[in-house]
């Protein structure tokens, strides 16, 4: 899975993320998001992805399946430039 540095810190949100990940289907997950303001964001989606990977790692490993997530840093894209994200970690890229 492709996460993002936006998903860092997911561990601090783990109880709420687990509640979300326990929803049984798409419709109930959508209803859960509506009922929890602030969870309809890019950051939340990446935190949920990271939590999901951590949650499924051991069960899938028992079946011989590896799951992981990468968290790339900022990339130079038109979307990033339009939203001023391009300056994030500029010192590192230089």
PDB file of C-alpha atoms in Angstrom, residues 2-6 8 42 70-77 80 85 88-89 92-93:
ATOM      1  CA  UNK A   2       1.159   3.520  -0.625  1.00  0.00           C
ATOM      2  CA  UNK A   3       0.709   5.701   2.389  1.00  0.00           C
ATOM      3  CA  UNK A   4       2.247   9.105   2.995  1.00  0.00           C
ATOM      4  CA  UNK A   5       4.117  11.054   5.619  1.00  0.00           C
ATOM      5  CA  UNK A   6       0.663  12.521   6.287  1.00  0.00           C
ATOM      6  CA  UNK A   8       2.630   9.429  10.512  1.00  0.00           C
ATOM      7  CA  UNK A  42      -6.425  12.788   3.491  1.00  0.00           C
ATOM      8  CA  UNK A  70       5.516   2.732   2.094  1.00  0.00           C
ATOM      9  CA  UNK A  71       5.417   6.322   3.265  1.00  0.00           C
ATOM     10  CA  UNK A  72       7.007   8.491   0.618  1.00  0.00           C
ATOM     11  CA  UNK A  73       7.810  12.064   1.420  1.00  0.00           C
ATOM     12  CA  UNK A  74       6.705  15.031  -0.617  1.00  0.00           C
ATOM     13  CA  UNK A  75       7.000  14.854  -4.371  1.00  0.00           C
ATOM     14  CA  UNK A  76       7.129  17.643  -6.883  1.00  0.00           C
ATOM     15  CA  UNK A  77       3.734  17.466  -8.583  1.00  0.00           C
ATOM     16  CA  UNK A  80       1.768  19.839  -4.439  1.00  0.00           C
ATOM     17  CA  UNK A  85       3.315  21.518  -0.194  1.00  0.00           C
ATOM     18  CA  UNK A  88       7.897  20.795   2.760  1.00  0.00           C
ATOM     19  CA  UNK A  89      11.295  19.102   3.288  1.00  0.00           C
ATOM     20  CA  UNK A  92      16.261  17.528   2.501  1.00  0.00           C
ATOM     21  CA  UNK A  93      15.768  17.422  -1.264  1.00  0.00           C
TER      22      UNK A  93
END
